[in-house]
Tab-separated table of C-alpha atoms in Angstrom:
chain	number	residue	atom	x	y	z
C	1	MET	CA	-38.941	16.604	-8.966
C	2	PRO	CA	-38.639	13.591	-7.583
C	3	GLU	CA	-37.921	13.614	-3.708
C	4	ARG	CA	-34.384	13.422	-2.851
C	5	LYS	CA	-32.762	10.938	-1.059
C	6	GLN	CA	-29.737	12.061	1.568
C	7	ARG	CA	-26.584	11.121	-0.094
C	8	THR	CA	-23.475	13.194	1.313
C	9	VAL	CA	-20.651	12.744	-1.255
C	10	TYR	CA	-16.997	14.047	-0.735
C	11	VAL	CA	-14.513	14.570	-3.068
C	12	VAL	CA	-11.052	14.799	-1.896
C	13	GLY	CA	-7.323	15.484	-3.039
C	14	ALA	CA	-3.701	15.882	-1.981
C	15	GLY	CA	-4.367	18.752	0.388
C	16	LEU	CA	-6.358	16.028	2.960
C	17	SER	CA	-2.971	14.280	2.455
C	18	ALA	CA	-1.327	17.005	2.901
C	19	GLY	CA	-2.391	17.279	6.380
C	20	LEU	CA	-1.451	14.020	7.245
C	21	GLY	CA	2.481	14.872	6.418
C	22	PHE	CA	2.128	13.394	2.658
C	23	PRO	CA	3.756	15.705	0.430
C	24	THR	CA	2.048	18.307	-2.513
C	25	ILE	CA	3.366	18.233	-6.270
C	26	ALA	CA	4.660	21.160	-5.722
C	27	ASN	CA	7.027	19.730	-3.212
C	28	LEU	CA	6.770	15.741	-3.994
C	29	LEU	CA	10.116	15.435	-6.288
C	30	PRO	CA	12.182	17.626	-3.524
C	31	ASP	CA	11.164	15.725	-0.481
C	32	LEU	CA	11.758	12.369	-2.295
C	33	TRP	CA	14.989	12.952	-3.434
C	34	PRO	CA	16.442	11.728	-0.420
C	35	ARG	CA	15.152	8.360	-0.410
C	36	LEU	CA	16.239	8.194	-3.999
C	37	GLU	CA	19.639	8.987	-2.998
C	38	LYS	CA	19.637	5.705	-0.318
C	39	ALA	CA	18.241	4.046	-3.314
C	40	GLY	CA	21.565	4.895	-5.035
C	41	ILE	CA	19.183	5.794	-8.406
C	42	ASP	CA	18.987	9.555	-7.795
C	43	ALA	CA	21.930	10.134	-10.199
C	44	GLU	CA	20.098	8.298	-12.834
C	45	ILE	CA	17.078	10.593	-12.313
C	46	ALA	CA	18.915	13.382	-11.939
C	47	ASP	CA	20.421	12.725	-15.840
C	48	VAL	CA	16.751	12.410	-17.138
C	49	ILE	CA	15.771	15.813	-15.255
C	50	ARG	CA	18.897	17.467	-16.606
C	51	PHE	CA	18.224	16.760	-20.001
C	52	HIS	CA	14.845	18.517	-20.214
C	53	HIS	CA	16.106	21.513	-17.511
C	54	PRO	CA	20.175	21.370	-17.784
C	55	ASP	CA	20.324	24.330	-14.840
C	56	PHE	CA	18.866	21.188	-12.375
C	57	ASN	CA	20.765	21.436	-9.231
C	58	ALA	CA	19.526	18.687	-6.765
C	59	GLU	CA	20.751	20.962	-4.036
C	60	ARG	CA	18.518	23.585	-4.912
C	61	ARG	CA	14.646	23.154	-4.085
C	62	GLU	CA	13.737	25.798	-7.031
C	63	THR	CA	15.163	23.939	-9.471
C	64	TYR	CA	13.583	21.247	-9.631
C	65	PRO	CA	10.021	20.728	-11.844
C	66	THR	CA	7.152	19.450	-10.724
C	67	ILE	CA	6.386	15.268	-10.262
C	68	GLU	CA	3.920	15.610	-12.972
C	69	GLN	CA	6.196	17.697	-15.388
C	70	LEU	CA	8.915	15.279	-14.873
C	71	LEU	CA	6.753	12.266	-15.479
C	72	SER	CA	4.756	14.165	-18.122
C	73	GLU	CA	8.661	15.211	-19.706
C	74	MET	CA	9.901	11.874	-20.029
C	75	ARG	CA	6.315	10.518	-21.350
C	76	ALA	CA	6.626	12.529	-24.413
C	77	ASN	CA	10.125	11.763	-24.385
C	78	ALA	CA	9.226	8.132	-24.685
C	79	ASP	CA	6.221	8.836	-27.144
C	80	LEU	CA	9.287	10.027	-29.765
C	81	PHE	CA	12.111	8.410	-29.026
C	82	GLU	CA	12.234	6.087	-32.068
C	83	SER	CA	11.795	9.537	-33.804
C	84	THR	CA	13.863	12.047	-33.198
C	85	ARG	CA	17.376	9.797	-33.931
C	86	PRO	CA	18.717	8.629	-36.978
C	87	ALA	CA	19.903	5.666	-34.358
C	88	MET	CA	19.922	3.673	-31.143
C	89	GLY	CA	22.624	5.612	-28.884
C	90	ASN	CA	23.674	4.521	-25.497
C	91	PHE	CA	20.047	5.683	-23.939
C	92	THR	CA	17.737	3.295	-25.102
C	93	SER	CA	13.662	3.387	-24.815
C	94	ASP	CA	14.012	0.459	-22.149
C	95	LYS	CA	16.046	2.479	-20.255
C	96	LEU	CA	14.035	5.125	-19.771
C	97	GLU	CA	11.434	3.072	-18.964
C	98	ASP	CA	12.914	1.554	-16.032
C	99	ARG	CA	13.972	5.437	-14.276
C	100	ARG	CA	10.559	5.752	-15.044
C	101	ALA	CA	9.354	2.402	-12.864
C	102	LYS	CA	12.411	3.225	-10.115
C	103	LEU	CA	10.671	6.531	-9.516
C	104	LEU	CA	7.362	5.690	-9.479
C	105	LEU	CA	8.040	2.097	-7.033
C	106	GLU	CA	10.389	4.855	-4.806
C	107	MET	CA	7.076	7.150	-4.749
C	108	ALA	CA	5.139	4.239	-3.940
C	109	GLY	CA	7.074	3.044	-1.117
C	110	TRP	CA	6.842	6.107	0.800
C	111	PHE	CA	3.755	6.358	0.431
C	112	HIS	CA	3.568	3.719	1.835
C	113	SER	CA	5.923	4.662	5.176
C	114	LEU	CA	4.554	7.990	5.260
C	115	LYS	CA	-0.259	6.180	5.937
C	116	THR	CA	2.211	3.845	8.513
C	117	SER	CA	3.194	7.306	10.148
C	118	ALA	CA	-0.326	8.931	9.479
C	119	LEU	CA	-2.189	6.128	11.255
C	120	ARG	CA	0.157	5.746	14.434
C	121	SER	CA	-0.301	9.013	15.379
C	122	LYS	CA	-4.374	9.310	13.703
C	123	PRO	CA	-5.329	13.051	14.215
C	124	SER	CA	-8.816	13.513	16.138
C	125	TRP	CA	-10.244	15.743	12.968
C	126	LEU	CA	-8.766	12.400	10.865
C	127	GLN	CA	-11.031	9.715	13.397
C	128	ARG	CA	-13.930	12.791	13.221
C	129	LEU	CA	-14.376	12.402	9.337
C	130	ALA	CA	-13.932	8.839	8.715
C	131	THR	CA	-16.813	8.322	11.661
C	132	ALA	CA	-18.730	10.794	9.817
C	133	MET	CA	-18.365	9.598	6.999
C	134	GLN	CA	-19.261	6.025	7.998
C	135	ASP	CA	-22.396	7.127	9.781
C	136	GLN	CA	-23.566	8.959	6.816
C	137	GLN	CA	-22.460	5.997	4.610
C	138	ALA	CA	-20.771	7.975	2.387
C	139	SER	CA	-19.911	8.114	-0.581
C	140	ILE	CA	-16.027	9.606	-1.540
C	141	ILE	CA	-14.536	9.941	-4.799
C	142	SER	CA	-10.823	10.095	-3.659
C	143	PHE	CA	-8.016	10.900	-6.511
C	144	ASN	CA	-5.128	9.435	-3.902
C	145	TRP	CA	-3.168	6.689	-4.182
C	146	ASP	CA	-2.802	6.466	-0.285
C	147	LEU	CA	-4.715	3.517	1.788
C	148	VAL	CA	-5.152	6.070	5.266
C	149	LEU	CA	-9.597	6.030	4.208
C	150	ASP	CA	-8.883	2.662	3.382
C	151	ASP	CA	-7.597	1.560	6.395
C	152	LEU	CA	-9.638	4.113	8.370
C	153	LEU	CA	-12.721	2.958	7.147
C	154	PHE	CA	-12.457	-0.739	6.358
C	155	GLY	CA	-9.902	-1.905	8.146
C	156	GLU	CA	-9.495	-6.201	8.278
C	157	SER	CA	-13.457	-6.073	6.274
C	158	LEU	CA	-11.570	-3.663	3.230
C	159	ASP	CA	-13.558	-6.395	-0.030
C	160	LYS	CA	-14.697	-4.745	-3.837
C	161	GLY	CA	-17.822	-3.015	-2.415
C	162	SER	CA	-15.932	-0.926	-0.390
C	163	TYR	CA	-14.437	0.363	-3.595
C	164	GLY	CA	-18.292	1.664	-5.585
C	165	LEU	CA	-17.344	-2.147	-7.174
C	166	ASP	CA	-20.254	-3.790	-5.884
C	167	ARG	CA	-23.969	-1.917	-5.392
C	168	ARG	CA	-25.203	-3.917	-2.703
C	169	ARG	CA	-22.758	-3.294	-0.067
C	170	ARG	CA	-24.302	-0.587	2.268
C	171	GLY	CA	-21.997	2.146	4.283
C	172	PRO	CA	-19.342	3.908	2.531
C	173	ARG	CA	-17.864	3.650	-0.117
C	174	LEU	CA	-14.324	4.638	-1.388
C	175	ILE	CA	-14.172	5.404	-5.500
C	176	LYS	CA	-10.229	5.465	-6.712
C	177	PRO	CA	-10.510	6.914	-10.067
C	178	HIS	CA	-6.814	7.118	-10.068
C	179	GLY	CA	-5.879	3.621	-8.980
C	180	SER	CA	-4.435	2.185	-5.371
C	181	LEU	CA	-0.902	1.509	-4.024
C	182	ASN	CA	-2.748	-1.713	-3.140
C	183	TRP	CA	-3.743	-2.695	-6.330
C	184	TYR	CA	-2.518	-4.646	-8.954
C	185	ARG	CA	-2.629	-6.355	-12.608
C	186	SER	CA	-2.998	-9.917	-12.803
C	187	ASP	CA	1.051	-10.582	-14.433
C	188	THR	CA	1.790	-8.314	-11.429
C	189	ALA	CA	-0.252	-10.137	-9.303
C	190	GLY	CA	0.051	-13.951	-9.801
C	191	PRO	CA	2.652	-14.297	-7.129
C	192	LEU	CA	1.091	-12.759	-4.623
C	193	ALA	CA	-0.736	-15.820	-1.586
C	194	PRO	CA	-4.361	-15.944	-2.364
C	195	GLU	CA	-5.474	-14.639	0.799
C	196	LYS	CA	-3.838	-11.599	0.700
C	197	LYS	CA	-5.432	-10.831	-2.440
C	198	PHE	CA	-9.061	-10.370	-3.804
C	199	SER	CA	-10.619	-9.584	-7.970
C	200	LEU	CA	-11.328	-6.128	-8.490
C	201	ALA	CA	-12.865	-6.375	-11.797
C	202	GLY	CA	-11.560	-7.848	-15.392
C	203	SER	CA	-10.967	-11.774	-16.098
C	204	GLY	CA	-7.597	-12.774	-17.555
C	205	ALA	CA	-4.806	-10.936	-17.992
C	206	ALA	CA	-6.648	-7.904	-17.971
C	207	GLU	CA	-7.575	-8.835	-14.057
C	208	VAL	CA	-6.783	-6.379	-11.517
C	209	PHE	CA	-6.371	-7.540	-7.755
C	210	ALA	CA	-5.895	-5.409	-4.586
C	211	PHE	CA	-3.988	-6.619	-1.759
C	212	ARG	CA	-4.729	-7.170	2.139
C	213	PRO	CA	-3.438	-6.092	4.500
C	214	LEU	CA	-2.587	-2.546	4.208
C	215	ARG	CA	0.711	-2.864	3.371
C	216	GLU	CA	3.701	-2.311	0.713
C	217	VAL	CA	4.053	-5.880	-0.786
C	218	LEU	CA	8.196	-7.228	-1.187
C	219	SER	CA	8.796	-10.901	-2.311
C	220	LYS	CA	11.310	-12.524	0.230
C	221	SER	CA	13.574	-12.688	-2.472
C	222	GLY	CA	13.612	-8.438	-2.068
C	223	ARG	CA	11.160	-8.619	-5.158
C	224	GLN	CA	8.978	-4.902	-5.696
C	225	TYR	CA	5.342	-5.120	-6.906
C	226	MET	CA	4.533	-2.103	-9.364
C	227	PRO	CA	0.442	-0.919	-7.600
C	228	LEU	CA	-1.586	0.132	-10.393
C	229	ILE	CA	-1.761	3.864	-10.054
C	230	VAL	CA	-2.582	6.534	-12.716
C	231	PRO	CA	0.740	8.948	-12.375
C	232	PRO	CA	0.547	12.736	-12.002
C	233	VAL	CA	1.106	13.384	-15.952
C	234	TYR	CA	-0.723	16.532	-18.058
C	235	MET	CA	-2.790	14.016	-20.477
C	236	LYS	CA	-3.691	10.751	-17.876
C	237	GLN	CA	-4.358	6.999	-19.289
C	238	PHE	CA	-6.889	5.007	-18.194
C	239	GLU	CA	-6.650	1.544	-19.923
C	240	GLY	CA	-9.305	-1.868	-19.154
C	241	PRO	CA	-12.640	-2.458	-16.952
C	242	LEU	CA	-12.062	-1.309	-14.128
C	243	PHE	CA	-10.939	2.299	-14.858
C	244	GLN	CA	-14.233	2.691	-16.925
C	245	ARG	CA	-16.404	1.225	-13.671
C	246	LEU	CA	-14.543	3.602	-11.333
C	247	TRP	CA	-15.479	6.401	-13.592
C	248	GLN	CA	-19.395	5.641	-14.117
C	249	GLU	CA	-19.642	4.589	-10.201
C	250	THR	CA	-18.108	8.622	-9.525
C	251	VAL	CA	-20.906	10.363	-12.509
C	252	GLN	CA	-23.588	7.845	-10.553
C	253	VAL	CA	-22.790	8.932	-7.401
C	254	LEU	CA	-22.158	12.644	-8.446
C	255	SER	CA	-25.626	12.620	-10.100
C	256	THR	CA	-27.935	11.877	-7.339
C	257	ALA	CA	-25.780	13.601	-4.693
C	258	SER	CA	-27.185	16.031	-1.568
C	259	GLU	CA	-24.641	17.522	-0.660
C	260	VAL	CA	-20.713	17.691	-2.411
C	261	ARG	CA	-17.994	18.286	-0.133
C	262	PHE	CA	-14.694	19.183	-1.978
C	263	LEU	CA	-12.087	18.084	0.905
C	264	GLY	CA	-8.493	19.861	-0.583
C	265	PHE	CA	-9.056	19.254	-4.284
C	266	SER	CA	-7.230	21.656	-6.463
C	267	LEU	CA	-8.515	19.948	-9.727
C	268	ALA	CA	-5.894	21.608	-11.427
C	269	GLU	CA	-6.210	23.269	-15.039
C	270	ALA	CA	-4.185	20.350	-16.804
C	271	ASP	CA	-7.072	17.558	-14.909
C	272	PHE	CA	-9.130	16.865	-17.577
C	273	HIS	CA	-10.251	13.688	-17.238
C	274	ALA	CA	-11.583	15.031	-13.353
C	275	ARG	CA	-13.271	18.020	-14.806
C	276	PHE	CA	-14.985	15.765	-17.356
C	277	VAL	CA	-16.441	13.401	-14.935
C	278	LEU	CA	-16.923	16.204	-12.082
C	279	ARG	CA	-19.287	17.719	-15.050
C	280	CYS	CA	-20.996	14.836	-15.995
C	281	GLY	CA	-22.588	14.597	-12.645
C	282	PHE	CA	-23.254	18.133	-11.971
C	283	TYR	CA	-24.985	18.417	-15.317
C	284	ASN	CA	-27.172	14.870	-14.094
C	285	GLN	CA	-28.321	16.246	-11.216
C	286	GLU	CA	-30.021	19.318	-13.660
C	287	HIS	CA	-31.075	17.207	-16.126
C	288	GLY	CA	-30.979	14.019	-14.991
C	289	ALA	CA	-28.755	10.710	-15.216
C	290	LEU	CA	-28.417	9.062	-18.532
C	291	ARG	CA	-29.899	5.153	-18.654
C	292	SER	CA	-29.123	2.484	-20.691
C	293	ASP	CA	-32.419	3.037	-23.254
C	294	ALA	CA	-31.051	6.566	-24.000
C	295	ARG	CA	-33.721	8.076	-22.062
C	296	ARG	CA	-32.845	10.274	-18.705
C	297	ASP	CA	-34.207	9.759	-15.303
C	298	ALA	CA	-35.826	12.542	-13.317
C	299	ALA	CA	-33.398	15.397	-12.203
C	300	THR	CA	-32.809	15.579	-8.352
C	301	GLY	CA	-32.118	19.181	-8.599
C	302	ARG	CA	-29.380	21.013	-7.512
C	303	ALA	CA	-26.821	19.590	-4.378
C	304	LYS	CA	-25.418	21.592	-2.236
C	305	VAL	CA	-21.865	22.521	-2.682
C	306	VAL	CA	-19.100	23.044	-0.173
C	307	VAL	CA	-15.574	23.870	-0.636
C	308	VAL	CA	-12.205	23.667	1.697
C	309	ASP	CA	-9.142	24.614	0.975
C	310	ARG	CA	-6.746	26.873	2.647
C	311	SER	CA	-6.250	27.903	-0.951
C	312	ARG	CA	-8.594	30.136	-2.476
C	313	ALA	CA	-7.364	28.937	-6.089
C	314	PRO	CA	-9.133	26.351	-6.577
C	315	LEU	CA	-12.770	27.257	-6.312
C	316	ALA	CA	-12.318	29.335	-8.931
C	317	ARG	CA	-12.445	25.962	-11.084
C	318	ILE	CA	-14.435	23.699	-9.068
C	319	ARG	CA	-17.737	26.526	-9.676
C	320	ALA	CA	-17.154	26.060	-13.166
C	321	THR	CA	-16.893	22.934	-12.749
C	322	VAL	CA	-20.314	22.721	-10.896
C	323	GLY	CA	-22.193	25.647	-12.352
C	324	TRP	CA	-23.865	26.962	-9.299
C	325	GLU	CA	-22.190	28.783	-6.950
C	326	CYS	CA	-20.305	26.853	-3.763
C	327	GLU	CA	-20.527	27.429	0.006
C	328	PHE	CA	-16.426	27.628	0.398
C	329	HIS	CA	-14.127	27.672	3.458
C	330	GLU	CA	-10.197	29.364	3.371
C	331	LYS	CA	-9.267	26.922	5.916
C	332	GLU	CA	-7.373	23.759	6.602
C	333	ILE	CA	-9.316	20.466	6.321
C	334	SER	CA	-8.646	20.115	10.080
C	335	ALA	CA	-9.593	23.346	11.359
C	336	TRP	CA	-12.856	23.236	9.425
C	337	ILE	CA	-13.372	19.558	11.111
C	338	THR	CA	-12.371	20.863	13.924
C	339	ASP	CA	-15.082	24.391	13.898
C	340	GLY	CA	-17.984	21.913	13.265
C	341	GLY	CA	-17.939	21.592	9.756
C	342	LEU	CA	-19.082	17.790	8.919
C	343	GLY	CA	-22.356	19.097	11.507
C	344	PRO	CA	-23.994	17.759	14.393
C	345	GLY	CA	-21.783	15.552	16.179
């Protein structure tokens, strides 16, 4: 077995953001509702929810579906729209897509404001985490869209290497397989000023750009820009060369990691893509990473795996995906860091 280099990989999920005031999946839709009311689109979204959930009442939190459930239902509705009716009625598939887009845009705008609030206070444990990631030149696999770590780790120096898309870069790399609130497809990014965007991957119509500075993009006329994010649905879709590279990078960094730290990552039962890609990385640790010539590198062996979550529920799912025992800390991420979980500080 070859000598393993010390490579720390962090896998972060909604639990990290929740510690900064972001909503959990279960609470996202009811917590977002006041913003939908202010935007004047609550009635449109309520109609869609009530079609699938006739007992829905916006004043009763227990009647809300999760955002993952609602968006999955809207996708199923769109997929079967024409197959389930002999003629087009007053409600069309275009109207359904318009409501879905409005919902996602309001969610994106809300997350931008939450990021600003989180960084304004900037708790000490978060700064310690960012410093550790920088000192370790760690790879961070984030399944969150928000821009908290982007800002803390890179600030104005943000470039494509920051997102793991240039292996020549030294320092931390933030790999975001579910997209990011500052990423835009070419057709959306066209009006953005050249000095405020840089290319991430692809060319022509398939090119994807990142926006810098890290804030919500609004034109002078009030136009909103839809970011390239993978909505939380049961069967996610990943299209284009950017996501292919991101998944490849995810496998690559996991394949030779010496320690993997799962921070607030639930690995939900329905997240088949994440489970498969993570399993590929841990499989490679024992069997060697697959090369382009179809041979495998020498295996680097099992990494130490640490799981930090305030609930025990994710442990069994992560342990089954890893394939060996994990060190588990049932506590908030902030408490784990404060108690010295990051190591010597």
